[in-house]
Coordinates of C-alpha atoms and ligand atoms in Angstrom, one line a residue:
K1 CA 9.2 -8.1 26.1
R2 CA 7.8 -11.0 24.2
D3 CA 6.4 -8.6 21.6
Q4 CA 9.8 -7.0 21.2
D5 CA 11.4 -10.4 20.7
D6 CA 8.8 -11.3 18.0
L7 CA 9.4 -8.0 16.2
E8 CA 13.1 -8.5 16.3
K9 CA 12.7 -12.0 14.8
L10 CA 10.5 -10.6 12.1
R11 CA 12.9 -7.8 11.2
L12 CA 15.8 -10.4 11.1
A13 CA 13.8 -12.7 8.9
I14 CA 13.1 -9.9 6.5
E15 CA 16.7 -8.9 6.4
E16 CA 17.6 -12.5 5.6
L17 CA 14.8 -13.0 3.1
D18 CA 16.2 -13.6 -0.4
S19 CA 14.0 -11.4 -2.6
K20 CA 14.8 -13.4 -5.7
S21 CA 14.0 -16.7 -4.0
T22 CA 11.8 -19.1 -5.9
E23 CA 11.0 -20.9 -2.7
I24 CA 8.2 -18.5 -1.8
K25 CA 5.0 -20.1 -3.0
N26 CA 2.5 -19.7 -0.1
F27 CA 1.8 -16.7 2.1
T28 CA 3.0 -18.8 5.0
D29 CA 6.5 -18.8 3.4
L30 CA 6.8 -15.1 3.9
P31 CA 8.0 -13.4 7.1
L32 CA 4.7 -11.8 8.1
C33 CA 3.1 -11.1 11.5
E34 CA 0.4 -13.4 12.9
A35 CA -2.4 -10.8 12.3
T36 CA -1.6 -10.6 8.6
T37 CA -1.1 -14.4 8.2
S38 CA -4.4 -15.2 10.0
G39 CA -6.2 -12.5 8.0
L40 CA -5.0 -14.0 4.7
R41 CA -5.9 -17.5 5.8
A42 CA -9.4 -16.4 6.9
S43 CA -9.8 -14.7 3.5
H44 CA -8.8 -18.0 1.8
F45 CA -5.6 -16.6 0.2
E46 CA -2.9 -19.3 0.1
V47 CA -0.7 -19.2 -3.0
L48 CA 1.0 -16.0 -4.2
T49 CA 0.4 -14.8 -7.7
D50 CA 3.5 -14.0 -9.8
I51 CA 3.4 -10.2 -9.2
Q52 CA 2.9 -10.9 -5.5
A53 CA 5.8 -13.3 -5.3
R54 CA 8.1 -10.8 -7.0
A55 CA 7.0 -7.6 -5.4
I56 CA 6.1 -8.5 -1.8
P57 CA 9.6 -9.6 -0.7
L58 CA 11.2 -6.4 -2.1
A59 CA 8.5 -4.2 -0.6
L60 CA 9.0 -5.9 2.8
K61 CA 12.6 -5.0 2.6
G62 CA 11.6 -1.4 2.2
R63 CA 12.3 -0.9 -1.5
D64 CA 10.4 1.4 -3.7
I65 CA 8.6 -0.6 -6.4
L66 CA 7.4 0.1 -9.9
G67 CA 5.2 -2.9 -10.6
A68 CA 3.4 -3.7 -13.9
A69 CA 1.1 -6.7 -14.3
K70 CA -2.2 -7.0 -16.2
T71 CA -5.6 -6.5 -14.6
G72 CA -6.6 -9.5 -12.4
S73 CA -3.1 -10.5 -11.6
G74 CA -3.4 -9.7 -7.9
K75 CA -1.8 -6.3 -7.5
T76 CA -3.9 -5.2 -4.5
L77 CA -2.4 -7.7 -2.1
A78 CA 1.0 -6.9 -3.5
F79 CA 0.8 -3.5 -1.8
L80 CA -1.7 -4.1 1.0
I81 CA 0.4 -6.8 2.6
P82 CA 3.7 -4.8 2.8
M83 CA 1.7 -1.8 4.0
L84 CA 0.1 -3.7 6.9
E85 CA 3.5 -5.2 7.8
K86 CA 5.3 -1.9 7.7
L87 CA 2.8 -0.3 10.1
Y88 CA 2.9 -3.4 12.3
R89 CA 6.7 -3.4 12.5
E90 CA 6.6 0.3 13.3
Q91 CA 4.1 -0.5 16.1
W92 CA 1.8 2.1 14.7
T93 CA -1.0 3.3 17.0
E94 CA -3.9 5.7 16.9
F95 CA -1.6 8.4 18.2
D96 CA 0.8 8.2 15.3
G97 CA -1.7 9.6 12.7
L98 CA -1.6 8.8 9.0
G99 CA 0.9 6.0 8.3
A100 CA -0.2 4.9 4.8
L101 CA -1.9 6.5 1.9
I102 CA -3.3 4.6 -1.1
I103 CA -4.2 6.7 -4.2
S104 CA -6.7 5.1 -6.6
P105 CA -8.1 6.7 -9.9
T106 CA -11.8 6.0 -9.2
R107 CA -14.2 5.8 -6.2
E108 CA -15.2 2.3 -7.3
L109 CA -11.6 1.0 -7.3
A110 CA -10.9 2.8 -3.9
V111 CA -13.9 1.0 -2.4
Q112 CA -12.7 -2.4 -3.8
I113 CA -9.3 -1.8 -2.2
F114 CA -10.9 -0.9 1.1
E115 CA -13.0 -4.1 1.1
V116 CA -9.9 -6.2 0.5
L117 CA -8.1 -4.3 3.3
R118 CA -11.0 -5.0 5.7
K119 CA -10.8 -8.7 4.9
I120 CA -7.1 -9.3 5.2
G121 CA -6.6 -6.7 7.9
R122 CA -9.3 -7.9 10.1
N123 CA -6.9 -8.9 12.9
H124 CA -5.0 -5.7 12.9
T125 CA -6.0 -2.7 15.1
F126 CA -5.3 0.1 12.6
S127 CA -8.0 2.5 11.7
A128 CA -8.7 2.9 8.0
G129 CA -10.9 5.2 6.0
L130 CA -12.0 6.2 2.5
V131 CA -11.6 9.7 1.1
I132 CA -13.5 9.7 -2.1
G133 CA -15.9 12.5 -1.8
G134 CA -19.7 12.0 -1.7
K135 CA -19.9 13.3 1.8
S136 CA -19.3 16.9 2.9
L137 CA -15.7 18.0 3.1
K138 CA -16.3 18.8 6.8
D139 CA -17.7 15.4 7.7
E140 CA -14.7 13.7 6.0
A141 CA -12.3 16.2 7.6
E142 CA -13.4 15.3 11.1
R143 CA -12.6 11.6 10.6
L144 CA -9.3 12.2 8.9
G145 CA -7.2 12.9 11.9
R146 CA -8.0 9.6 13.5
M147 CA -7.0 7.4 10.5
N148 CA -3.9 5.3 10.2
I149 CA -4.6 4.2 6.6
L150 CA -6.5 6.1 3.9
V151 CA -7.7 5.0 0.5
C152 CA -8.4 8.0 -1.6
T153 CA -9.0 9.5 -5.0
P154 CA -6.5 12.2 -6.0
G155 CA -8.7 15.3 -6.3
R156 CA -10.5 14.8 -3.0
M157 CA -7.3 14.0 -1.1
L158 CA -5.6 17.1 -2.5
Q159 CA -8.6 19.2 -1.4
H160 CA -8.1 18.0 2.2
L161 CA -4.4 18.6 2.1
D162 CA -4.9 22.1 0.9
Q163 CA -7.9 23.0 3.1
T164 CA -8.3 20.8 6.2
A165 CA -6.7 22.5 9.1
G166 CA -4.7 20.3 11.4
F167 CA -4.5 17.4 9.0
D168 CA -1.0 16.2 9.6
V169 CA 0.7 13.8 7.1
T170 CA 4.3 14.3 8.3
N171 CA 4.5 10.8 9.8
L172 CA 3.5 9.1 6.6
Q173 CA 5.5 5.9 6.0
L174 CA 4.1 4.5 2.8
L175 CA 2.5 5.9 -0.4
V176 CA 0.8 3.6 -2.9
L177 CA -0.2 4.7 -6.4
D178 CA -2.5 2.1 -7.7
E179 CA -3.6 1.8 -11.4
A180 CA -1.1 4.5 -12.2
D181 CA -1.8 4.3 -15.9
R182 CA -5.5 5.1 -15.2
I183 CA -4.5 7.9 -12.8
M184 CA -2.6 9.5 -15.7
D185 CA -5.2 8.7 -18.4
M186 CA -7.9 10.4 -16.3
G187 CA -5.9 13.6 -16.1
F188 CA -4.9 13.5 -12.5
Q189 CA -1.2 14.3 -13.1
T190 CA -1.3 17.8 -11.7
A191 CA -3.4 16.7 -8.7
V192 CA -1.0 13.8 -7.9
D193 CA 2.1 16.0 -8.3
A194 CA 0.6 18.5 -5.9
L195 CA -0.4 15.8 -3.5
I196 CA 3.1 14.3 -3.4
E197 CA 4.4 17.8 -2.7
H198 CA 2.6 17.6 0.7
L199 CA 4.1 14.3 1.7
P200 CA 7.4 13.6 3.5
K201 CA 10.2 12.5 1.2
S202 CA 11.5 9.8 3.6
R203 CA 8.6 7.5 2.8
Q204 CA 8.4 4.2 0.9
T205 CA 6.5 4.3 -2.4
L206 CA 4.8 1.5 -4.3
L207 CA 3.5 2.2 -7.8
F208 CA 1.4 -0.4 -9.6
S209 CA 0.0 -0.3 -13.1
A210 CA -1.6 -2.6 -15.6
T211 CA 0.4 -1.2 -18.5
Q212 CA 3.8 0.4 -18.9
T213 CA 3.4 3.8 -20.6
K214 CA 5.5 6.9 -21.0
T215 CA 3.2 8.8 -18.5
V216 CA 3.6 6.0 -15.9
S217 CA 7.4 6.3 -16.1
D218 CA 7.1 10.0 -15.8
L219 CA 5.1 9.6 -12.7
A220 CA 7.5 7.0 -11.4
R221 CA 10.4 9.3 -11.9
L222 CA 8.7 11.9 -9.8
S223 CA 7.6 9.7 -6.9
L224 CA 9.9 6.8 -6.6
K225 CA 13.5 6.5 -5.2
D226 CA 15.8 4.0 -6.9
P227 CA 12.8 1.8 -7.7
E228 CA 13.0 -2.0 -8.2
Y229 CA 11.3 -2.6 -11.5
V230 CA 8.9 -5.6 -11.4
A231 CA 7.1 -6.5 -14.6
V232 CA 5.1 -9.7 -15.1
H233 CA 4.4 -10.5 -18.7
E234 CA 1.9 -13.0 -20.0
E235 CA 3.4 -16.2 -21.3
A236 CA 3.0 -16.3 -25.1
Ligands
ADP1 P1 -5.4 -6.4 -10.1 O1 -5.3 -5.3 -9.2 O2 -4.0 -6.8 -10.6 O3 -6.3 -6.2 -11.3 P2 -6.7 -7.8 -7.9 O4 -5.8 -7.4 -6.8 O5 -7.9 -7.0 -8.0 O6 -5.9 -7.7 -9.3 O7 -7.0 -9.3 -7.9 C1 -7.8 -9.9 -8.9 C2 -8.6 -11.1 -8.3 O8 -7.6 -12.1 -7.9 C3 -9.4 -10.8 -7.0 O9 -10.6 -11.4 -7.1 C4 -8.5 -11.3 -5.9 O10 -9.3 -11.7 -4.8 C5 -7.8 -12.5 -6.5 N1 -6.5 -12.8 -5.9 C6 -5.5 -12.0 -5.7 N2 -4.5 -12.6 -5.2 C7 -4.8 -13.9 -5.1 C8 -4.1 -15.0 -4.6 N3 -2.9 -15.0 -4.1 N4 -4.8 -16.2 -4.6 C9 -6.0 -16.3 -5.1 N5 -6.7 -15.3 -5.5 C10 -6.1 -14.1 -5.6
MG2 MG1 -6.0 -3.4 -9.2

């Protein structure tokens, strides 16, 4: 009962959150659950970066986001925090299957995202895994069914969606396309298109990129629904 009251409070606080507010400076100013707040504190994250301050409130409210900000501006937390919060508010458990999928252009970047997730998500109970190849398809496939969150590279993920029997993504709540410009530069357009075809349409999608290019807006058009456009430019 107490849990339900807390969840209700959290949902209300998000509804009432002004996504344009300039009052949101610290992570403690955001309506986040205790597990996320304590994970951020333990990881020594305190003040939001610009892209985080602009994107996180909108993403918490369930909007699709097209976010552009240069490398090093903190885009990882801009999608990991709303992702953890969405699954938390949905009271996601091991029985609910895959809730969130993060697509990254390279293995190295996927591993980096996974490491940040392990740090800030340490007080959550979700299961999370990497799908980046390097192991046999069969070994990976056996773990897939138990995962709530996956960080993947496009080709490998598509392989599982096409070939791994019983791998069910129909519950997916959130899709993240990280470093979308690099995903496109590296020639993953067809793989990502095919991947998205497998996913439920009722999901939330967050797309982040270091640059705004034509190929990124093409990808955004295919994957996002009425996106909020969030660009952070360097001060001249
Ligand atoms: P991007 O994906 O935009 O290139 P990252 O998410 O990799 O940026 O973050 C770049 C660096 O900034 C990382 O070392 C990360 O730990 C740090 N960082 C991110 N957000 C914050 C924050 N709110 N406060 C302090 N450091 C942060
Ligand atoms: Mg990044």
